[in-house]
Coordinates of C-alpha atoms in Angstrom, one line a residue:
Chain A
M1 CA 0.0 0.0 0.0
I2 CA 1.1 3.5 -0.7
W3 CA 0.0 6.4 1.6
D4 CA 0.1 9.2 -0.9
E5 CA 0.5 7.8 -4.4
P6 CA 0.4 11.0 -6.4
I7 CA 3.4 12.3 -4.5
E8 CA 5.3 9.1 -3.8
C9 CA 5.1 7.9 -7.4
M10 CA 5.3 11.4 -9.1
S11 CA 7.4 11.7 -12.3
L12 CA 10.8 13.3 -11.9
D13 CA 9.8 16.3 -14.0
D14 CA 6.7 17.0 -12.0
M15 CA 8.7 16.6 -8.8
K16 CA 11.3 19.1 -10.0
E17 CA 8.6 21.6 -10.9
L18 CA 7.0 21.3 -7.5
Q19 CA 10.4 21.5 -5.8
L20 CA 11.4 24.7 -7.6
K21 CA 8.1 26.4 -6.8
R22 CA 8.5 25.5 -3.1
L23 CA 12.2 26.4 -3.1
Q24 CA 11.4 29.9 -4.4
E25 CA 8.7 30.3 -1.8
V26 CA 10.8 29.2 1.1
V27 CA 13.8 31.3 0.1
T28 CA 11.6 34.4 -0.2
T29 CA 10.0 33.7 3.2
A30 CA 13.3 33.1 4.9
F31 CA 14.8 36.3 3.4
N32 CA 11.8 38.4 4.4
K33 CA 11.0 36.9 7.8
V34 CA 14.2 35.5 9.3
P35 CA 16.9 38.1 10.2
Y36 CA 19.7 35.5 10.0
Y37 CA 18.9 34.7 6.3
H38 CA 18.3 38.4 5.5
K39 CA 21.7 39.3 6.8
R40 CA 23.6 36.3 5.3
Y41 CA 22.0 36.7 1.8
T42 CA 22.6 40.4 1.8
E43 CA 26.2 39.9 2.7
E44 CA 26.6 37.3 0.0
E45 CA 24.6 39.4 -2.4
V46 CA 22.3 36.6 -3.3
Y47 CA 18.5 37.3 -3.4
P48 CA 15.3 35.2 -3.7
E49 CA 14.9 36.3 -7.4
D50 CA 18.3 34.7 -8.2
I51 CA 16.7 31.2 -7.8
E52 CA 15.4 30.6 -11.3
T53 CA 16.2 26.9 -11.5
L54 CA 16.8 24.1 -8.9
E55 CA 20.5 24.3 -9.7
D56 CA 20.5 27.9 -8.5
I57 CA 20.3 26.6 -5.0
E58 CA 24.2 26.3 -5.1
K59 CA 24.3 30.1 -5.0
L60 CA 23.0 30.1 -1.5
P61 CA 25.3 29.7 1.5
F62 CA 25.1 26.7 3.8
T63 CA 23.5 26.8 7.3
T64 CA 25.4 24.8 10.0
K65 CA 24.8 23.8 13.5
T66 CA 27.0 26.7 14.6
D67 CA 24.7 29.1 12.9
L68 CA 21.7 27.6 14.7
R69 CA 23.5 27.9 18.0
A70 CA 24.4 31.5 17.3
S71 CA 20.6 32.2 16.8
Y72 CA 19.7 30.3 20.1
P73 CA 17.0 30.1 21.1
F74 CA 14.3 31.5 18.8
G75 CA 16.4 33.4 16.2
L76 CA 15.5 31.3 13.3
F77 CA 11.7 31.3 13.6
A78 CA 9.9 32.7 10.6
V79 CA 6.6 33.2 12.5
P80 CA 5.7 35.0 15.8
Q81 CA 6.3 32.7 18.8
K82 CA 2.5 32.4 19.4
E83 CA 2.2 30.5 16.2
I84 CA 4.8 27.9 17.3
V85 CA 2.9 25.1 19.0
E86 CA 5.8 22.8 19.9
I87 CA 9.5 23.0 20.4
H88 CA 12.1 20.3 20.4
T89 CA 15.9 20.6 20.8
S90 CA 18.9 18.4 20.0
S91 CA 20.7 16.9 23.0
G92 CA 23.2 19.7 23.3
T93 CA 26.1 17.4 24.2
T94 CA 28.5 19.4 22.1
G95 CA 27.4 22.9 23.1
K96 CA 24.1 24.8 23.3
P97 CA 21.3 22.7 22.0
T98 CA 19.8 23.6 18.6
V99 CA 16.1 24.5 18.8
S100 CA 13.5 23.4 16.4
G101 CA 10.1 25.1 16.4
Y102 CA 6.9 23.7 14.8
T103 CA 3.6 25.4 13.8
K104 CA 0.4 23.4 13.6
E105 CA 0.9 22.9 9.9
D106 CA 4.5 21.6 10.5
L107 CA 3.2 19.0 12.9
D108 CA 0.7 17.9 10.2
T109 CA 3.6 17.6 7.7
W110 CA 5.6 15.6 10.2
S111 CA 2.7 13.2 10.8
E112 CA 2.2 12.9 7.1
V113 CA 5.8 11.9 6.3
I114 CA 5.9 9.3 9.1
A115 CA 2.5 8.0 8.0
R116 CA 4.0 7.4 4.5
G117 CA 6.9 5.5 6.1
L118 CA 4.9 3.4 8.4
T119 CA 2.7 2.5 5.5
M120 CA 5.8 1.3 3.6
M121 CA 6.6 -0.9 6.5
G122 CA 3.1 -2.4 6.3
V123 CA 1.8 -0.7 9.5
G124 CA -1.9 0.1 9.5
E125 CA -4.9 0.7 11.7
D126 CA -4.9 -2.8 13.2
D127 CA -1.4 -2.4 14.6
I128 CA -0.2 -1.7 18.1
I129 CA 3.0 0.4 18.1
Q130 CA 5.2 0.3 21.1
N131 CA 7.2 3.4 20.8
T132 CA 10.4 3.1 22.8
H133 CA 11.8 6.4 21.4
G134 CA 12.1 8.9 24.2
Y135 CA 9.3 11.4 24.5
G136 CA 10.4 14.9 25.5
L137 CA 12.7 17.3 23.8
F138 CA 14.1 14.4 21.7
T139 CA 12.1 14.3 18.4
G140 CA 12.0 10.5 18.1
G141 CA 9.1 9.9 20.5
F142 CA 6.7 12.5 19.2
G143 CA 7.5 12.0 15.5
V144 CA 6.6 8.3 15.6
H145 CA 3.7 9.1 17.8
Y146 CA 2.0 11.6 15.4
G147 CA 2.7 9.4 12.3
G148 CA 1.4 6.3 14.1
Q149 CA -1.8 8.0 15.0
K150 CA -2.1 9.4 11.5
V151 CA -2.2 5.8 10.0
G152 CA -4.8 4.9 12.6
A153 CA -2.6 2.5 14.6
T154 CA -2.7 2.3 18.4
V155 CA 0.3 4.0 19.9
V156 CA 1.8 2.9 23.3
P157 CA 4.0 5.9 24.3
I158 CA 6.3 4.1 26.7
S159 CA 9.7 5.9 25.9
T160 CA 13.1 4.4 26.4
G161 CA 13.9 2.5 29.6
Q162 CA 11.9 0.3 32.1
T163 CA 12.9 -2.7 30.1
L164 CA 11.0 -5.2 32.1
R165 CA 7.8 -3.1 31.7
Q166 CA 8.5 -3.0 28.0
I167 CA 8.6 -6.8 27.9
E168 CA 5.4 -7.1 30.0
L169 CA 3.6 -4.8 27.6
L170 CA 5.1 -6.6 24.5
K171 CA 3.4 -9.8 25.8
D172 CA 0.2 -8.4 27.3
F173 CA -0.7 -5.9 24.6
K174 CA 0.5 -8.2 21.8
T175 CA 2.5 -5.3 20.4
S176 CA 2.9 -5.8 16.6
V177 CA 5.3 -2.9 15.9
L178 CA 8.3 -2.1 18.0
I179 CA 10.3 1.2 17.5
F180 CA 13.7 1.5 19.0
T181 CA 17.3 2.7 18.6
P182 CA 19.5 -0.2 17.6
S183 CA 21.4 -0.3 20.8
Y184 CA 18.3 -0.2 22.9
G185 CA 16.7 -2.8 20.7
L186 CA 19.6 -5.2 21.3
H187 CA 19.3 -4.4 25.0
I188 CA 15.6 -5.5 25.0
A189 CA 16.7 -8.7 23.0
E190 CA 19.3 -9.5 25.7
E191 CA 16.6 -9.2 28.4
L192 CA 14.2 -11.3 26.5
E193 CA 16.8 -14.0 26.1
S194 CA 17.8 -13.9 29.7
M195 CA 14.1 -14.3 30.7
G196 CA 13.8 -17.2 28.3
I197 CA 11.2 -15.5 26.1
K198 CA 11.4 -16.4 22.5
P199 CA 10.4 -14.1 19.6
E200 CA 7.8 -16.7 18.7
D201 CA 6.1 -16.0 22.0
L202 CA 5.5 -12.4 20.9
N203 CA 3.3 -10.9 18.3
L204 CA 5.8 -8.7 16.5
N205 CA 5.4 -8.1 12.8
V206 CA 7.8 -5.3 12.1
I207 CA 10.5 -3.2 13.7
G208 CA 11.3 0.4 12.9
F209 CA 14.7 1.6 14.1
G210 CA 16.8 4.7 13.8
S211 CA 18.6 7.7 15.3
E212 CA 21.9 5.9 15.7
S213 CA 24.4 4.6 13.3
W214 CA 24.3 0.9 12.6
T215 CA 25.7 -1.8 10.3
D216 CA 24.1 -4.4 8.1
E217 CA 25.3 -7.0 10.6
M218 CA 23.5 -5.2 13.4
R219 CA 20.3 -5.2 11.4
Q220 CA 20.8 -8.9 10.8
Q221 CA 21.2 -9.5 14.5
I222 CA 18.1 -7.5 15.2
E223 CA 16.0 -9.3 12.6
E224 CA 17.3 -12.7 13.9
K225 CA 16.7 -11.9 17.5
F226 CA 13.2 -10.7 17.0
K227 CA 12.4 -12.9 14.0
T228 CA 10.9 -9.9 12.1
P229 CA 12.0 -7.5 9.4
A230 CA 13.5 -4.2 10.6
Y231 CA 13.3 -0.9 8.7
N232 CA 15.5 2.1 9.0
I233 CA 14.1 5.5 9.9
Y234 CA 16.1 8.6 9.2
G235 CA 15.7 12.1 10.5
L236 CA 17.2 14.9 12.4
T237 CA 15.9 17.4 15.0
E238 CA 16.9 20.5 13.1
V239 CA 15.1 19.6 9.9
M240 CA 12.0 17.9 11.4
G241 CA 12.8 14.8 13.4
P242 CA 12.4 11.2 12.3
G243 CA 10.6 10.7 9.0
V244 CA 12.8 12.7 6.7
A245 CA 13.5 9.4 4.9
M246 CA 12.3 5.9 5.6
E247 CA 13.0 2.5 4.3
C248 CA 10.5 0.5 2.1
S249 CA 10.1 -3.3 1.9
E250 CA 13.0 -3.5 -0.5
Q251 CA 15.4 -2.8 2.4
D252 CA 17.7 -1.2 0.0
G253 CA 18.0 2.5 0.9
L254 CA 15.5 5.0 2.2
H255 CA 12.9 7.0 0.3
L256 CA 13.6 10.6 1.1
Y257 CA 10.4 12.8 1.1
E258 CA 11.8 15.2 -1.4
D259 CA 8.6 17.1 -1.8
H260 CA 9.2 18.4 1.7
F261 CA 13.0 18.1 2.0
Y262 CA 15.3 19.0 -0.9
P263 CA 18.4 16.9 -0.8
E264 CA 21.9 17.6 -2.1
I265 CA 25.1 15.7 -1.7
I266 CA 28.3 17.8 -1.4
D267 CA 32.0 17.1 -1.1
P268 CA 32.7 18.3 2.5
N269 CA 36.1 19.5 1.4
T270 CA 35.3 21.5 -1.7
M271 CA 31.7 22.2 -0.6
K272 CA 30.6 21.6 -4.2
Q273 CA 27.6 19.5 -5.2
L274 CA 28.4 16.0 -6.3
P275 CA 26.4 14.2 -9.1
E276 CA 23.8 11.6 -8.1
G277 CA 25.2 8.3 -6.9
N278 CA 28.3 9.8 -5.3
E279 CA 29.0 9.6 -1.6
G280 CA 29.3 12.8 0.3
E281 CA 27.7 14.9 3.0
L282 CA 23.9 15.2 2.9
V283 CA 22.6 18.8 2.7
L284 CA 18.9 19.4 3.3
T285 CA 16.5 22.3 2.6
T286 CA 13.0 22.3 4.1
L287 CA 10.6 23.1 1.3
T288 CA 7.4 23.4 3.3
R289 CA 8.5 24.1 6.8
V290 CA 6.5 27.1 8.1
G291 CA 7.8 27.7 11.7
M292 CA 11.5 27.4 11.0
P293 CA 12.7 27.1 7.4
L294 CA 16.1 25.7 7.1
I295 CA 18.0 26.3 3.9
R296 CA 21.0 24.2 2.8
F297 CA 21.5 22.7 6.3
R298 CA 24.7 20.6 6.5
T299 CA 23.6 17.4 8.2
R300 CA 27.1 16.1 8.6
D301 CA 25.7 12.7 7.6
I302 CA 27.6 10.8 4.9
T303 CA 25.5 9.0 2.3
D304 CA 24.5 9.1 -1.4
I305 CA 21.2 9.8 -3.2
H306 CA 19.9 8.5 -6.5
H307 CA 16.7 8.4 -8.5
E308 CA 15.5 5.0 -9.7
K309 CA 12.2 3.3 -9.9
C310 CA 12.1 1.3 -6.8
G311 CA 10.9 -2.3 -6.6
C312 CA 8.1 -1.0 -4.2
G313 CA 6.8 1.2 -7.0
R314 CA 7.8 4.5 -5.6
T315 CA 9.7 7.1 -7.5
L316 CA 10.9 9.2 -4.6
I317 CA 14.6 9.7 -4.5
K318 CA 16.5 7.0 -2.5
M319 CA 19.2 7.7 0.0
G320 CA 21.8 5.1 1.1
K321 CA 22.2 4.2 4.7
I322 CA 24.3 6.7 6.7
R323 CA 28.0 5.6 6.4
G324 CA 29.2 7.9 9.1
R325 CA 29.3 11.6 10.0
T326 CA 31.8 14.2 9.0
D327 CA 32.0 15.1 12.7
D328 CA 32.1 11.5 13.9
M329 CA 35.0 10.8 11.6
L330 CA 38.1 10.1 13.6
K331 CA 41.5 11.1 12.3
I332 CA 43.8 8.4 13.7
K333 CA 47.5 8.6 12.6
G334 CA 46.2 10.7 9.8
V335 CA 43.8 8.1 8.6
S336 CA 40.0 8.7 8.5
V337 CA 38.2 6.1 10.5
F338 CA 34.5 5.8 11.2
P339 CA 33.4 3.8 14.3
S340 CA 30.9 2.0 12.1
Q341 CA 33.9 0.5 10.2
I342 CA 35.2 -1.0 13.4
E343 CA 31.7 -2.3 14.3
K344 CA 31.4 -3.9 10.9
A345 CA 34.8 -5.7 11.4
L346 CA 33.8 -6.9 14.8
L347 CA 30.5 -8.2 13.8
S348 CA 32.0 -10.1 10.8
I349 CA 33.2 -12.6 13.4
K350 CA 30.6 -15.0 14.5
G351 CA 29.6 -14.9 18.2
V352 CA 31.0 -11.4 18.8
E353 CA 28.5 -9.2 20.7
P354 CA 27.9 -5.8 19.3
H355 CA 29.0 -4.1 22.5
Y356 CA 32.3 -2.3 22.0
Q357 CA 34.1 0.9 22.8
I358 CA 37.0 2.6 21.0
I359 CA 39.5 4.3 23.3
L360 CA 42.0 6.6 21.7
T361 CA 45.1 7.6 23.6
R362 CA 48.4 9.3 22.7
P363 CA 51.0 8.0 25.2
D364 CA 53.8 9.9 23.5
V365 CA 53.5 11.2 20.0
L366 CA 51.7 8.3 18.3
D367 CA 48.0 7.6 18.5
Q368 CA 47.0 4.3 20.0
I369 CA 43.7 2.6 19.5
E370 CA 42.2 0.2 22.0
V371 CA 39.0 -1.5 21.1
K372 CA 37.2 -3.1 24.1
V373 CA 34.9 -5.9 23.1
E374 CA 32.6 -7.8 25.4
A375 CA 33.3 -11.5 25.4
S376 CA 30.4 -13.8 25.0
P377 CA 29.8 -17.6 25.7
D378 CA 30.3 -18.2 22.0
I379 CA 33.8 -16.8 21.9
F380 CA 35.0 -18.1 25.3
F381 CA 37.1 -21.1 25.3
D382 CA 38.7 -23.0 28.2
N383 CA 42.0 -22.4 26.6
V384 CA 44.3 -19.4 26.6
K385 CA 45.6 -20.1 23.1
E386 CA 42.1 -20.1 21.6
L387 CA 41.1 -16.9 23.5
V388 CA 44.3 -15.1 22.3
G389 CA 43.4 -16.4 18.8
I390 CA 40.0 -14.8 18.9
R391 CA 41.5 -11.6 20.1
D392 CA 44.0 -11.6 17.3
K393 CA 41.4 -12.4 14.8
L394 CA 39.3 -9.4 15.9
A395 CA 42.4 -7.2 15.7
Q396 CA 43.1 -8.5 12.2
A397 CA 39.6 -8.0 11.0
I398 CA 39.7 -4.3 12.2
H399 CA 43.1 -3.9 10.5
D400 CA 41.8 -5.2 7.3
E401 CA 38.9 -2.8 7.5
I402 CA 40.7 0.4 8.5
G403 CA 44.3 -0.3 7.7
L404 CA 45.6 0.5 11.2
R405 CA 46.8 -1.8 14.0
V406 CA 44.7 -1.8 17.1
N407 CA 44.8 -3.4 20.5
V408 CA 41.7 -5.5 21.1
T409 CA 40.8 -6.2 24.8
L410 CA 38.2 -8.8 25.7
V411 CA 36.2 -7.7 28.6
E412 CA 33.5 -9.3 30.7
P413 CA 29.9 -9.2 29.6
K414 CA 27.9 -6.0 30.4
T415 CA 30.9 -4.1 31.5
I416 CA 30.7 -1.6 28.7
D417 CA 28.1 1.1 29.4
R418 CA 24.9 0.5 27.6
V419 CA 22.6 3.3 28.5
D420 CA 19.0 2.5 29.2
S421 CA 18.2 5.6 27.3
G422 CA 19.7 7.5 24.4
K423 CA 22.8 6.5 22.5
A424 CA 25.7 4.3 23.4
V425 CA 29.1 5.9 23.9
R426 CA 31.2 4.3 21.2
V427 CA 34.3 6.5 21.3
I428 CA 36.4 7.9 24.1
D429 CA 39.1 10.2 22.8
K430 CA 41.7 10.9 25.5
R431 CA 44.4 12.1 23.0
N432 CA 44.3 15.7 24.2
E433 CA 44.3 14.9 27.9
Chain B
M1 CA 34.3 -40.8 34.8
Y2 CA 34.8 -37.2 33.7
V3 CA 34.7 -34.5 36.3
N4 CA 32.9 -31.3 35.5
Q5 CA 35.2 -28.4 35.9
L6 CA 34.0 -24.8 35.7
S7 CA 36.0 -22.4 33.5
I8 CA 35.3 -18.7 34.1
F9 CA 36.4 -15.8 32.0
L10 CA 37.9 -13.0 34.1
E11 CA 39.2 -9.7 33.0
N12 CA 42.6 -9.1 34.5
K13 CA 41.4 -6.4 36.7
E14 CA 41.5 -5.7 40.4
G15 CA 38.9 -7.5 42.4
R16 CA 37.4 -9.6 39.6
M17 CA 38.4 -12.9 41.1
L18 CA 37.3 -12.0 44.5
N19 CA 34.0 -11.0 43.0
A20 CA 33.5 -14.4 41.5
L21 CA 34.6 -16.2 44.7
D22 CA 32.3 -14.0 46.8
I23 CA 29.3 -15.3 44.8
I24 CA 30.4 -18.9 45.4
E25 CA 30.9 -18.2 49.1
K26 CA 27.3 -17.0 49.4
L27 CA 26.1 -20.2 47.8
N28 CA 27.8 -22.1 50.6
V29 CA 29.5 -24.3 48.0
N30 CA 33.0 -25.6 48.7
I31 CA 35.9 -25.3 46.2
R32 CA 37.8 -28.6 45.8
A33 CA 40.5 -27.3 43.5
L34 CA 41.4 -24.1 41.8
S35 CA 43.8 -23.0 39.1
I36 CA 44.2 -19.9 37.0
A37 CA 45.6 -19.4 33.6
D38 CA 46.3 -15.8 32.9
T39 CA 47.6 -13.4 30.2
S40 CA 48.2 -9.7 30.8
E41 CA 44.6 -8.9 29.9
F42 CA 42.4 -11.8 30.9
G43 CA 42.5 -15.0 32.8
I44 CA 40.6 -18.3 32.9
L45 CA 39.7 -19.4 36.4
R46 CA 39.3 -23.1 36.6
L47 CA 37.4 -24.6 39.5
I48 CA 36.3 -28.0 40.8
V49 CA 33.4 -27.4 43.1
T50 CA 30.9 -29.6 44.9
D51 CA 27.9 -28.4 42.9
P52 CA 29.0 -27.2 39.5
I53 CA 25.5 -26.5 38.0
K54 CA 24.4 -24.4 40.9
V55 CA 27.6 -22.3 40.8
K56 CA 27.4 -21.9 37.0
D57 CA 23.8 -20.7 37.1
E58 CA 24.6 -18.2 39.9
L59 CA 27.7 -16.9 38.2
E60 CA 25.9 -16.4 34.9
K61 CA 23.1 -14.5 36.6
N62 CA 25.9 -12.2 37.7
N63 CA 27.1 -11.8 34.1
F64 CA 30.1 -14.1 34.2
I65 CA 30.9 -16.2 31.2
V66 CA 31.1 -19.8 32.5
K67 CA 31.7 -23.0 30.7
I68 CA 31.7 -26.6 31.9
T69 CA 34.7 -28.5 30.8
K70 CA 35.1 -32.2 31.2
V71 CA 38.4 -33.1 32.9
L72 CA 39.9 -36.3 34.4
A73 CA 40.9 -36.6 38.1
V74 CA 43.6 -39.2 38.7
S75 CA 44.9 -40.2 42.2
I76 CA 48.6 -40.6 42.4
S77 CA 50.9 -41.6 45.3
D78 CA 52.3 -38.5 47.0
E79 CA 55.9 -39.4 46.5
P80 CA 58.7 -38.5 44.1
G81 CA 57.9 -39.5 40.6
G82 CA 54.2 -40.1 41.2
L83 CA 53.0 -37.8 38.5
N84 CA 55.7 -38.8 36.0
E85 CA 54.2 -42.3 35.8
V86 CA 50.9 -40.9 34.5
L87 CA 52.6 -38.5 32.1
R88 CA 54.8 -41.3 30.8
V89 CA 51.7 -43.4 29.9
L90 CA 50.2 -40.4 28.0
E91 CA 53.4 -39.6 26.2
K92 CA 54.0 -43.1 25.1
N93 CA 50.5 -43.1 23.5
N94 CA 50.9 -39.6 21.9
I95 CA 48.2 -38.0 24.0
N96 CA 48.7 -34.2 24.2
L97 CA 48.2 -32.5 27.5
E98 CA 46.4 -29.2 27.4
Y99 CA 46.9 -28.3 31.1
L100 CA 47.0 -29.9 34.5
Y101 CA 46.9 -28.9 38.1
A102 CA 47.1 -30.9 41.3
F103 CA 46.1 -30.9 44.9
V104 CA 46.7 -33.1 47.9
E105 CA 43.8 -35.0 49.3
Q106 CA 43.8 -34.8 53.1
K107 CA 42.3 -38.1 54.1
T108 CA 44.6 -40.5 52.2
Y109 CA 47.5 -38.1 51.7
N110 CA 47.4 -39.0 48.1
A111 CA 47.7 -36.3 45.4
I112 CA 45.0 -35.8 42.9
V113 CA 45.9 -34.4 39.5
I114 CA 43.3 -32.8 37.2
L115 CA 44.1 -33.4 33.6
K116 CA 42.8 -31.8 30.5
L117 CA 43.9 -33.7 27.4
E118 CA 43.5 -32.9 23.8
D119 CA 41.8 -36.3 23.2
M120 CA 39.8 -37.0 26.4
E121 CA 38.3 -40.2 25.2
K122 CA 41.4 -41.8 24.1
G123 CA 43.2 -40.5 27.2
L124 CA 40.6 -42.1 29.5
E125 CA 41.0 -45.4 27.7
I126 CA 44.8 -45.4 27.9
L127 CA 44.8 -44.4 31.6
K128 CA 42.3 -47.2 32.4
E129 CA 44.5 -49.7 30.6
G130 CA 47.5 -48.5 32.5
N131 CA 45.7 -49.1 35.8
S132 CA 45.7 -45.5 36.8
N133 CA 43.5 -44.7 39.7
I134 CA 40.8 -42.5 38.2
I135 CA 38.6 -40.7 40.6
S136 CA 34.8 -40.6 39.9
P137 CA 33.0 -37.2 40.0
E138 CA 31.0 -38.4 43.0
E139 CA 34.2 -39.1 45.0
I140 CA 35.8 -35.8 44.2
Y141 CA 32.7 -33.8 44.9
S142 CA 32.3 -35.5 48.3
I143 CA 35.9 -35.4 49.5

């Protein structure tokens, strides 16, 4: 089933026409209503009337997280505060949080895009969605909530944490859809296992997961542990929240809702647009956002986009899964390394748990990488030689993946922090201490 | 005739062994024999206890990785050369030794050696043929 067939299956020409019209409108509004854009565009001597084609978007300067912080809290709103009905913020771990304001209309758009995605996943009015995404300032909880209600499903707004309660409700409510971040999902799976509850004892039909980086191996583990397909959900607080792009039954990339969010891929070094199919940083422009238009926002997420008629019948542009973040990227001994590469290497070895931590130190002048990996019954042998062998095999797999030597340390189960809420701490960088 | 030995994964970190032993103490289970194999980062704690299943369950509940390994317990006379006799039999039959540890039994003043062999089945056969005094699990758990 397709939620909004005219849009989701629109021809490329019609889509471009719609996008251009909306882009011109949003740039005009931003220039007229938001002091930040007015000042930036005046300084750069670029004006709304310069946008005659979609390609002209390249004339406009980028907006970054730093710009959003400089306008904290309400400096990017395009409407009076009384028209803003909801505010979310990012976590603010790296500085002042960035604020995202929504009008009534924006919330409608948000519900609409998630409704499209849930429909792709096969979720409908008979479903019970247990939403473990946190409610509160984090956008995850509410986004899924609004979209879930829009498709007519029953939403259980439990948030992250209280894992035993989650399991109780999974059983008692016969939850059919479970939404989680990959690390929290695996945590639930661990608890289920330790309680002797098998996936067959539950009524799950589908899983939606997002807001954290993951590898194919991690998805496989999730699907295996819950015995149900799991679909990726992409979004970011600044642009809207979850639902910017979602995965269809093909499980081969995400459909990006390009009638609301205009995507570009740029080379983060030259800042130039890259042709379709090339990997680079995703830049998004909100085409319909009323409360807080964002133009050419640098997401920091690394991926690629391409148009193709999808096996599911949709024509919406497809985005690859996020390969890393330009600000997650670690420079180790001059080599670019993404934590996801290390995760991929670890999970390529059977029996290895996806709980790991990367610790970077600089004892003298050279960087050292330690990767702590939790041992599991599957890779524990009553034999030092075999245990050392496993450790060396892990180190070799990582070396093959990133080209650097690392020290792998096997640690006892559940000794690496896995937060009952939010995201796991994958990297500890002590090099500047 | 095999004895169930517990093998426990330990990080080489202060207090980890005590932590495991504390759990066993609370269960009121006695440890018959103990050995540890260690590297700079991790160790394998090997235990013969009076109730291996109970200890395994409880340790696992506390997030330890525990495996049950089958080993052989052989009683040898506690005098010079007592162990050599056993090892000679194994060597003659090309049976590789993975590890061993020994303790002295108080009642008879014999020594008991715990053997982990590469080929346990063949090892057991050879030792039986050589008239070694193999101790049954019941005996060892009830010492």
